[in-house]
Coordinates of C-alpha atoms in Angstrom, one line a residue:
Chain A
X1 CA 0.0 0.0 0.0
X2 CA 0.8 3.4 -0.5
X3 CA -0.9 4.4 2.1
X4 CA -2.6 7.6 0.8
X5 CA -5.9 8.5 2.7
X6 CA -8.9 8.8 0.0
X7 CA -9.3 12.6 0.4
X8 CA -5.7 13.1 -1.4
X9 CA -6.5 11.3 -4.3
X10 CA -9.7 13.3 -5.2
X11 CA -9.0 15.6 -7.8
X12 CA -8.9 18.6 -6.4
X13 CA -6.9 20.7 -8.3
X14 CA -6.0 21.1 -12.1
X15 CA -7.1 18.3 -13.1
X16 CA -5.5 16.9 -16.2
X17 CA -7.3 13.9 -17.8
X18 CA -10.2 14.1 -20.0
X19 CA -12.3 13.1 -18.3
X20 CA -11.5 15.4 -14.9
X21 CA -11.5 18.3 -17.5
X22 CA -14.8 17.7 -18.8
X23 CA -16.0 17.1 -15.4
X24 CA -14.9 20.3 -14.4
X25 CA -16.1 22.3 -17.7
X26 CA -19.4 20.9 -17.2
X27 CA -19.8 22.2 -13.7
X28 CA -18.4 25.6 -14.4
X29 CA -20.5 25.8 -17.8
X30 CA -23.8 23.8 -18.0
X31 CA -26.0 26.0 -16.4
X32 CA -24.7 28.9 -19.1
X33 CA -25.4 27.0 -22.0
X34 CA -28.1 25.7 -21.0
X35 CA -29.9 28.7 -21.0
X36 CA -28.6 29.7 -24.4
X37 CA -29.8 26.3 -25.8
X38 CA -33.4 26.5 -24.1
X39 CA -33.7 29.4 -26.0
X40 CA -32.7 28.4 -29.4
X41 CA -34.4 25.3 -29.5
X42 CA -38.0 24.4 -29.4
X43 CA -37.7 22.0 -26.4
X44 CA -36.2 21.5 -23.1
X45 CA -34.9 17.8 -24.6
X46 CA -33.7 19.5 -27.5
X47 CA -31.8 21.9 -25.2
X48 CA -30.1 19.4 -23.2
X49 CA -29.5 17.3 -26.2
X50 CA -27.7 20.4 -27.5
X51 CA -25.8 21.0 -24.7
X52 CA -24.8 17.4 -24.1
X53 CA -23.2 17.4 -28.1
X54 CA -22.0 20.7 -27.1
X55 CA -19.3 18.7 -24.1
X56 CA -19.2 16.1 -26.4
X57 CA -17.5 18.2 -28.5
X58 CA -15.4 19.3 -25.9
X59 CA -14.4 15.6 -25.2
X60 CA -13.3 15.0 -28.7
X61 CA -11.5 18.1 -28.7
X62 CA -10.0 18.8 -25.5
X63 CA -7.0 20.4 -27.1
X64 CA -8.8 23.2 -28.4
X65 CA -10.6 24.2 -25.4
X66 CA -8.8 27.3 -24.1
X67 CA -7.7 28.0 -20.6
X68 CA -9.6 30.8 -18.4
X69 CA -13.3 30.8 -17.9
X70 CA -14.5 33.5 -20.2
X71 CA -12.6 32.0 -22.8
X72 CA -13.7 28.8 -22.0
X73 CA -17.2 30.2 -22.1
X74 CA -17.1 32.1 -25.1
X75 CA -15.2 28.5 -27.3
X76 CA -18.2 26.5 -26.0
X77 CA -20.8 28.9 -27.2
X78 CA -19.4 28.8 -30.2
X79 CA -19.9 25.4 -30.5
X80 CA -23.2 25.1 -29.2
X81 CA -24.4 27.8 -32.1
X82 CA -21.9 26.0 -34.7
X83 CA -23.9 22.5 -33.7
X84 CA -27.6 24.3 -34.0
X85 CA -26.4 25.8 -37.1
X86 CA -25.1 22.2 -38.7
X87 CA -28.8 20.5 -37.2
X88 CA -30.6 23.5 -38.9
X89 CA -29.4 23.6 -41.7
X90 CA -29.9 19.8 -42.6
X91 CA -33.2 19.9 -40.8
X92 CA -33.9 22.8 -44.1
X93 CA -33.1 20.2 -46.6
X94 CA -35.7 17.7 -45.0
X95 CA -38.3 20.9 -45.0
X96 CA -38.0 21.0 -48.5
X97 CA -39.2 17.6 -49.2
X98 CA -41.8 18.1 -46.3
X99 CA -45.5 18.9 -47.0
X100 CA -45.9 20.1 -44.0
X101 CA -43.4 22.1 -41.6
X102 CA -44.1 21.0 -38.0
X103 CA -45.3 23.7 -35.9
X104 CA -42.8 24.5 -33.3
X105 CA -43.8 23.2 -29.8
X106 CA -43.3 26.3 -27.4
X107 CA -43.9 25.9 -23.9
X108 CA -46.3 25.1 -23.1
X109 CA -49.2 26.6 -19.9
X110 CA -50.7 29.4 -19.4
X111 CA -54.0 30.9 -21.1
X112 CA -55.0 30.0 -24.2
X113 CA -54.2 33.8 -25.5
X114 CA -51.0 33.6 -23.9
X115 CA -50.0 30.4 -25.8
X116 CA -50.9 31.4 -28.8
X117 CA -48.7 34.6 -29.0
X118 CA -46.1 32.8 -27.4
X119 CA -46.3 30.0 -29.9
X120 CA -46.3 33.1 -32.2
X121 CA -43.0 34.5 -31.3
X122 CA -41.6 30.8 -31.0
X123 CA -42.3 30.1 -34.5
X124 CA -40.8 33.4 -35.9
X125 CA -37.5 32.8 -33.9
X126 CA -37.2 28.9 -35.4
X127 CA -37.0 30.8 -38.9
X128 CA -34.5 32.5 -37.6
X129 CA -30.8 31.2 -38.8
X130 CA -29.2 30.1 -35.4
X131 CA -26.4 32.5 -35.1
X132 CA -29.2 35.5 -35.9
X133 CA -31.5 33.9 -33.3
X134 CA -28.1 33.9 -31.3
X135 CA -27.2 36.7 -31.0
X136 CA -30.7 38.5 -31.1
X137 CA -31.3 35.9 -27.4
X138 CA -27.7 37.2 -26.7
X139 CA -27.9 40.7 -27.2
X140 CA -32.3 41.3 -26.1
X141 CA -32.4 38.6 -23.6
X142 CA -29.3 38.0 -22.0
X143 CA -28.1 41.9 -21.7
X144 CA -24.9 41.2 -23.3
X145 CA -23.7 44.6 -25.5
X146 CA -23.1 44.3 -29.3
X147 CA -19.5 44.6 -28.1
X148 CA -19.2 41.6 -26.2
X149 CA -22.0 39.2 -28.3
X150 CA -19.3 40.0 -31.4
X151 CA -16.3 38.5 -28.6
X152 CA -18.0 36.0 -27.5
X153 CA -19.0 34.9 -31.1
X154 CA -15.7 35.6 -32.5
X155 CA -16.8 37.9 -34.9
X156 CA -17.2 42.1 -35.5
X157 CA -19.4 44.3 -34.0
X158 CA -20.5 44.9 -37.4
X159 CA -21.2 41.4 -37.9
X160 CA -23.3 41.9 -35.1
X161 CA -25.3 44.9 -35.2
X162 CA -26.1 43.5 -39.3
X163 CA -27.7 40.3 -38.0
X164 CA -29.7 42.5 -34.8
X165 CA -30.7 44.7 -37.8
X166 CA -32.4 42.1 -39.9
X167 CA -32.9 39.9 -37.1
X168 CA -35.5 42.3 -35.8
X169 CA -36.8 43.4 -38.7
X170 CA -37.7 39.9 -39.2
X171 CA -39.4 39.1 -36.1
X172 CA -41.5 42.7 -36.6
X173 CA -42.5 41.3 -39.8
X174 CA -43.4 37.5 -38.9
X175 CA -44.8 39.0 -35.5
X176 CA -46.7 42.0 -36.5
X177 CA -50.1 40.4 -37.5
X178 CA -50.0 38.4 -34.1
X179 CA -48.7 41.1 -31.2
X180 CA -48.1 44.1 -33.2
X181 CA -44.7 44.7 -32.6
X182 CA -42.3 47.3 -34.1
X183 CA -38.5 46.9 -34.8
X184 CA -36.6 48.7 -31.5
X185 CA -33.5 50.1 -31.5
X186 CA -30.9 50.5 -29.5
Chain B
X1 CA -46.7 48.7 -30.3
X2 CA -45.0 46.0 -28.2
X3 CA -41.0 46.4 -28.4
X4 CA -39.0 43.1 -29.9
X5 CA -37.3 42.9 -26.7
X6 CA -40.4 42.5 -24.4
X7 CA -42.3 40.0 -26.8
X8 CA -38.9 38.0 -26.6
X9 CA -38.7 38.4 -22.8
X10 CA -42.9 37.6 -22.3
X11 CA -42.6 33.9 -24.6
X12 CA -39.0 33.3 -23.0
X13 CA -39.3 29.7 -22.0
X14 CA -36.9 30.0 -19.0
X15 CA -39.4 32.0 -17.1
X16 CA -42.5 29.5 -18.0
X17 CA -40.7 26.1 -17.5
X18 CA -39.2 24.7 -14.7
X19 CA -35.1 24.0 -15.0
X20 CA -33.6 20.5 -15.6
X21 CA -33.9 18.6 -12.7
X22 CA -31.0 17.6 -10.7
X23 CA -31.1 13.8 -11.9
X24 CA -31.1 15.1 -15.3
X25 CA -28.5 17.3 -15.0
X26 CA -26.1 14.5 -13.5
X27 CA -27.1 11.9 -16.0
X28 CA -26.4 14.8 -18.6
X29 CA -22.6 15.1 -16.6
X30 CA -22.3 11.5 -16.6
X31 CA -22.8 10.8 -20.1
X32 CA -20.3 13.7 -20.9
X33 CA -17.9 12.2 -18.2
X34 CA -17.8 8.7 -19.6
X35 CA -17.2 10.0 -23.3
X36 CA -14.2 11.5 -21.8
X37 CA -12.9 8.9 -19.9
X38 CA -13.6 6.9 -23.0
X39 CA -11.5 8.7 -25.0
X40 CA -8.6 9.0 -22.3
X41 CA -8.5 5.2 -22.2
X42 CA -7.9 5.1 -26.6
X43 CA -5.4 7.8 -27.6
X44 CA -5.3 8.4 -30.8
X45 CA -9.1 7.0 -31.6
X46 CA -10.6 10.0 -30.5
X47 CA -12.0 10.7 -34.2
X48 CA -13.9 7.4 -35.0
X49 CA -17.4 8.7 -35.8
X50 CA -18.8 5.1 -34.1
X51 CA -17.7 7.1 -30.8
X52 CA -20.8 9.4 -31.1
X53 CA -24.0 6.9 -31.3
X54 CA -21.4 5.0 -27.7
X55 CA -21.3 8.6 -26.2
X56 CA -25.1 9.2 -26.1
X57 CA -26.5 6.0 -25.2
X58 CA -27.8 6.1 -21.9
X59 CA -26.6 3.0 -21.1
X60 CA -23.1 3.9 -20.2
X61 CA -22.9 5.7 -17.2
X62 CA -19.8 6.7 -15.9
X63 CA -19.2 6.4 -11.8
X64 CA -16.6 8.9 -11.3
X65 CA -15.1 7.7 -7.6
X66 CA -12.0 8.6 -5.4
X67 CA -10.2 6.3 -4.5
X68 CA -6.9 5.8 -2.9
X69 CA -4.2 3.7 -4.1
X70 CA -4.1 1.7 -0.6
X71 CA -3.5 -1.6 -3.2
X72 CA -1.9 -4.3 -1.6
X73 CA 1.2 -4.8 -3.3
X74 CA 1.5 -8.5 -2.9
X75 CA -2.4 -8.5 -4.7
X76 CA -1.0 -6.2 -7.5
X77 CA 1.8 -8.5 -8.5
X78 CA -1.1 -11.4 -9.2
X79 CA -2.1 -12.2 -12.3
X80 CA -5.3 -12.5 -11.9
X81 CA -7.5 -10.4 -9.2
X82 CA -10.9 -10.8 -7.8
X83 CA -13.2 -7.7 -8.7
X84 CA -16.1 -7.4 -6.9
X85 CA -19.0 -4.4 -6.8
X86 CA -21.3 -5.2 -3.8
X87 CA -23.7 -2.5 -1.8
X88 CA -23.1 -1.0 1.4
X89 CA -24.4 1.0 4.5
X90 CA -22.6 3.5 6.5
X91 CA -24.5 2.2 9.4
X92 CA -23.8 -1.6 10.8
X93 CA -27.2 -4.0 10.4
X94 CA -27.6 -7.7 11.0
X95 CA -26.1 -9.5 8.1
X96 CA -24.0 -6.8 7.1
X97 CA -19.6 -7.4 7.2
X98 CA -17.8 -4.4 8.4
X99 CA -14.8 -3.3 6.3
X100 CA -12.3 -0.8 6.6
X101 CA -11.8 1.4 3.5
X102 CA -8.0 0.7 2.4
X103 CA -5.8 2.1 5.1
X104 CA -8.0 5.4 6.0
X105 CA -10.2 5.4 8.9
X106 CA -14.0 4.9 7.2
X107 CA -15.4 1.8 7.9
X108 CA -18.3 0.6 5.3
X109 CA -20.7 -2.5 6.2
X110 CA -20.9 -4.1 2.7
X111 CA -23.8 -6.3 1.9
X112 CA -23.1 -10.1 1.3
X113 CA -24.7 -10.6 -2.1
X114 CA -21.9 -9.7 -4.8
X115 CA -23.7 -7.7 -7.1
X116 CA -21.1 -8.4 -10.2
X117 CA -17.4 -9.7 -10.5
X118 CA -15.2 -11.0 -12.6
X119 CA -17.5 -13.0 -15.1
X120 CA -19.4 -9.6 -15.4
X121 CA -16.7 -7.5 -16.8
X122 CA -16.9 -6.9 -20.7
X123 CA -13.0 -5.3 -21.0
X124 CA -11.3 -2.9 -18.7
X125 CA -8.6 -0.9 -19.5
X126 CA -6.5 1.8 -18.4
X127 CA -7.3 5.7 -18.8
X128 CA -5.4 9.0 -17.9
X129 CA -6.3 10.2 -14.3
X130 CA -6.3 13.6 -12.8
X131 CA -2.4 14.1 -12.5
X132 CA 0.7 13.4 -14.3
X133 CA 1.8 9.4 -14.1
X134 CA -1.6 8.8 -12.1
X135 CA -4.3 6.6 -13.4
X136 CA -7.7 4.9 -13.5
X137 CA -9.4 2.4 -15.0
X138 CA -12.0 2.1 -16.9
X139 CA -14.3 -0.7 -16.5
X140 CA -17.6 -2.0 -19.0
X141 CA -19.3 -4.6 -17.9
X142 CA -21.5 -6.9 -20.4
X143 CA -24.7 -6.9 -20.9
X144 CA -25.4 -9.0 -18.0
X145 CA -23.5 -7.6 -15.1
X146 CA -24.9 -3.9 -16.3
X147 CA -28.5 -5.4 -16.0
X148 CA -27.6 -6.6 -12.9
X149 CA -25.9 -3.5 -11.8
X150 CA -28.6 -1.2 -12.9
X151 CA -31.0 -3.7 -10.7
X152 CA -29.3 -3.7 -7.6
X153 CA -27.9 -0.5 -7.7
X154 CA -31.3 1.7 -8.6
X155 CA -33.0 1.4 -5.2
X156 CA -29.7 2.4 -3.6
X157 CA -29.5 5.9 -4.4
X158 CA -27.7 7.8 -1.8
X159 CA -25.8 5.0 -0.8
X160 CA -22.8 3.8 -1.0
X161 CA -21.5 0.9 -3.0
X162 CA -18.4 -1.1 -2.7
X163 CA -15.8 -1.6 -4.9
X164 CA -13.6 -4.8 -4.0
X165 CA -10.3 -6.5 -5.3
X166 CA -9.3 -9.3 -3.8
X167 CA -11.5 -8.8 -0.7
X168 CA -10.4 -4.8 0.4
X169 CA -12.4 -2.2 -0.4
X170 CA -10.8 -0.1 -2.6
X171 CA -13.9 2.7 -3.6
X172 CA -16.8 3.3 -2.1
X173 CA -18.6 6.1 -4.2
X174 CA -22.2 7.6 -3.4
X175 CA -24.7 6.4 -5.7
X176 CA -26.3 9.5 -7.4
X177 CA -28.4 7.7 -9.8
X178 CA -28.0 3.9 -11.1
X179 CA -24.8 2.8 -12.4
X180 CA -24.8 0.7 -16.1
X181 CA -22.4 -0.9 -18.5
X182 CA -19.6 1.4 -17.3
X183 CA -17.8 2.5 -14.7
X184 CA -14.2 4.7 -14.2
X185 CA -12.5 4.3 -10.9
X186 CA -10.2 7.0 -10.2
X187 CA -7.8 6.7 -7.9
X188 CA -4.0 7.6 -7.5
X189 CA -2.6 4.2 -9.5
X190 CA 0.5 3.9 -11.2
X191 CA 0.4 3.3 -15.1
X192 CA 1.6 -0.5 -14.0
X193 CA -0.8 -0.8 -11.1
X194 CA -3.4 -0.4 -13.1
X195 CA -2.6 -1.8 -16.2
X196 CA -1.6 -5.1 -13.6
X197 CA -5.4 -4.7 -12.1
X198 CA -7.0 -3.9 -15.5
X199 CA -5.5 -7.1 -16.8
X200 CA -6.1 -9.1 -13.7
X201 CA -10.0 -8.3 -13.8
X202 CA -11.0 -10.3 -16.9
X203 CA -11.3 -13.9 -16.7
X204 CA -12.2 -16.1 -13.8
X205 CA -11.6 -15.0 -10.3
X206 CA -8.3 -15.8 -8.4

């Protein structure tokens, strides 16, 4: 025996395998893009399915994760929109052979009004490309400035403030006959 | 007319739906947690698209435990070594066998029904641990010995469970939710220590 008590061999500190790594970006992270996911998907499953091939990911490419949390952060966000992008855009190929395009599901509760404007503003947000729906549940629901949406993305603040632009003038134009809304600006 | 911003904020499903539920969220860490250790334990096979239909099965569940390396050196040098996963109390109860963890001071009163061993075990290899030269192993039981863990192991949440070679317990981890086809014990092993127990595990019992 080597005769180490058990509470020195828990990884406490830096830990270096795969697997302890993941561990540990899970913890710090799940909650985060979790949030993001619920929002860009019609479902809770489909968020935590998104979220688990977002760490997945991460396990098949744990030299690319950078070090730091915000970096951390912002490289798995990327990924998370990267994956919804891939699943959207095969999921527009199978709409074009579809007769019928399902009916996003939208939570669900509430008054019967209520659900129907909310399944109203769901709807125009799945026509949304994912890094526009992005950065629009970046930028109007999560508080985070042009500025830091464009770091966190990896891309300009131009980039950005182009996909609020027609993101919102999109949603005013799918959502105007349903809740008569106009296209806000900063 | 209703601002973008506030029609976003009044459909936002976050404030309408309840979060993920704790077991969720740990089966969701668990799935993650076993990919990796998966791909610890075969370097340089990290790419192999079959990896992703393994990763998100349910069935593999990864038990993540601490354990120390209080391995008898005289059982390490076997060949062969008797694996054994039984459940256990933290309290003593008729019928139950009090046994010290390794050399620390817990004591565990482990059940005498074994819930798998040897015969049970699929493969079991070595993976990367949490420190340089330390490592664990990674253990997937058949489709037998994960029925039967999944079984015995699903009305013991909250409990621990025992992880034996040749007769000492070496982990005892907390069951969070029922443990399947796979299992990761983590401990402070030597690259030989555990490729010695790894080996040793499959086949017949000592």
């Amino acid at each position: 025996m080597n005769g180490l008590p058990i509470a020195t061999a828990l990884p406490a500190t830096l830990p270096q395998s795969a697997a302890a790594r993941l561990a540990t970006l899970f913890d710090a992270h799940h909650e985060r893009l979790y949030r993001l996911a619920r929002r860009l998907v019609p479902t809770a499953d489909d968020a935590l399915d998104l979220v688990q091939e977002t760490f997945l990911k991460a396990a098949r490419a744990p030299g690319s994760i950078p070090s730091g949390f915000a970096d951390e952060e912002a490289w798995l966000v990327r990924v998370l929109v990267n994956i919804q992008r891939d699943r959207w855009r095969k999921s527009l190929v199978r709409r074009r052979h579809d007769t019928e395009t399902p009916a996003s599901s939208g939570p669900a509760s509430d008054t019967e009004a209520a659900l129907v404007a909310r399944a109203a503003v769901w709807t125009a947000l799945d026509r949304l490309p994912p890094r526009r729906r992005a950065i629009i549940v970046m930028h109007e629901l999560e508080g985070l400035t042009v500025n830091d949406v464009a770091s966190v993305l990896g891309i300009t603040a131009i980039t950005v403030r182009w996909h609020l632009s027609r993101g919102r003038r999109d949603l005013a134009r799918i959502l105007e006959p349903y809740v008569g809304v106009t296209d806000d600006r900063d | 007319m209703t601002e973008i911003r506030h029609v976003l904020s009044a459909a936002d499903p976050l404030r309408h739906e309840l979060r993920p539920t704790e077991a969720e969220r740990d089966r969701l860490r668990q799935r993650v947690v076993a990919a990796a250790a998966h791909l610890d334990s075969r370097p340089g096979r990290t790419r192999r698209p079959i990896l992703v239909p393994m990763l998100v099965t349910s069935a593999v569940i990864a038990m993540i435990v601490a354990t120390s390396s209080m391995w008898p050196r005289s059982s390490l040098a076997q060949a062969a070594v008797r694996f054994e996963v039984r459940l256990a109390e933290d309290q003593p109860a008729p019928g139950l066998r009090a046994v010290r963890v390794g050399s620390s001071d817990r004591t565990v009163y482990v059940h005498p029904e074994i819930v798998v061993t040897n015969d049970d075990i699929e493969r079991s290899g070595v993976i990367a641990g949490n420190a340089p030269a330390r490592f664990w192993i990674d253990v997937r039981l058949n489709a037998a010995g994960a029925e039967k863990m999944r079984q015995a192991t699903a009305n013991h949440l909250g409990k621990p469970v025992a992880i034996l070679i040749d007769g000492d317990v070496v982990a005892v981890p907390t069951l969070k939710s029922p443990i399947g086809a796979a299992a990761v014990i983590s401990g402070d092993f030597t690259r030989a220590d555990a490729q010695r127990i790894a080996a040793g595990m499959i086949g017949a019992a000592p």
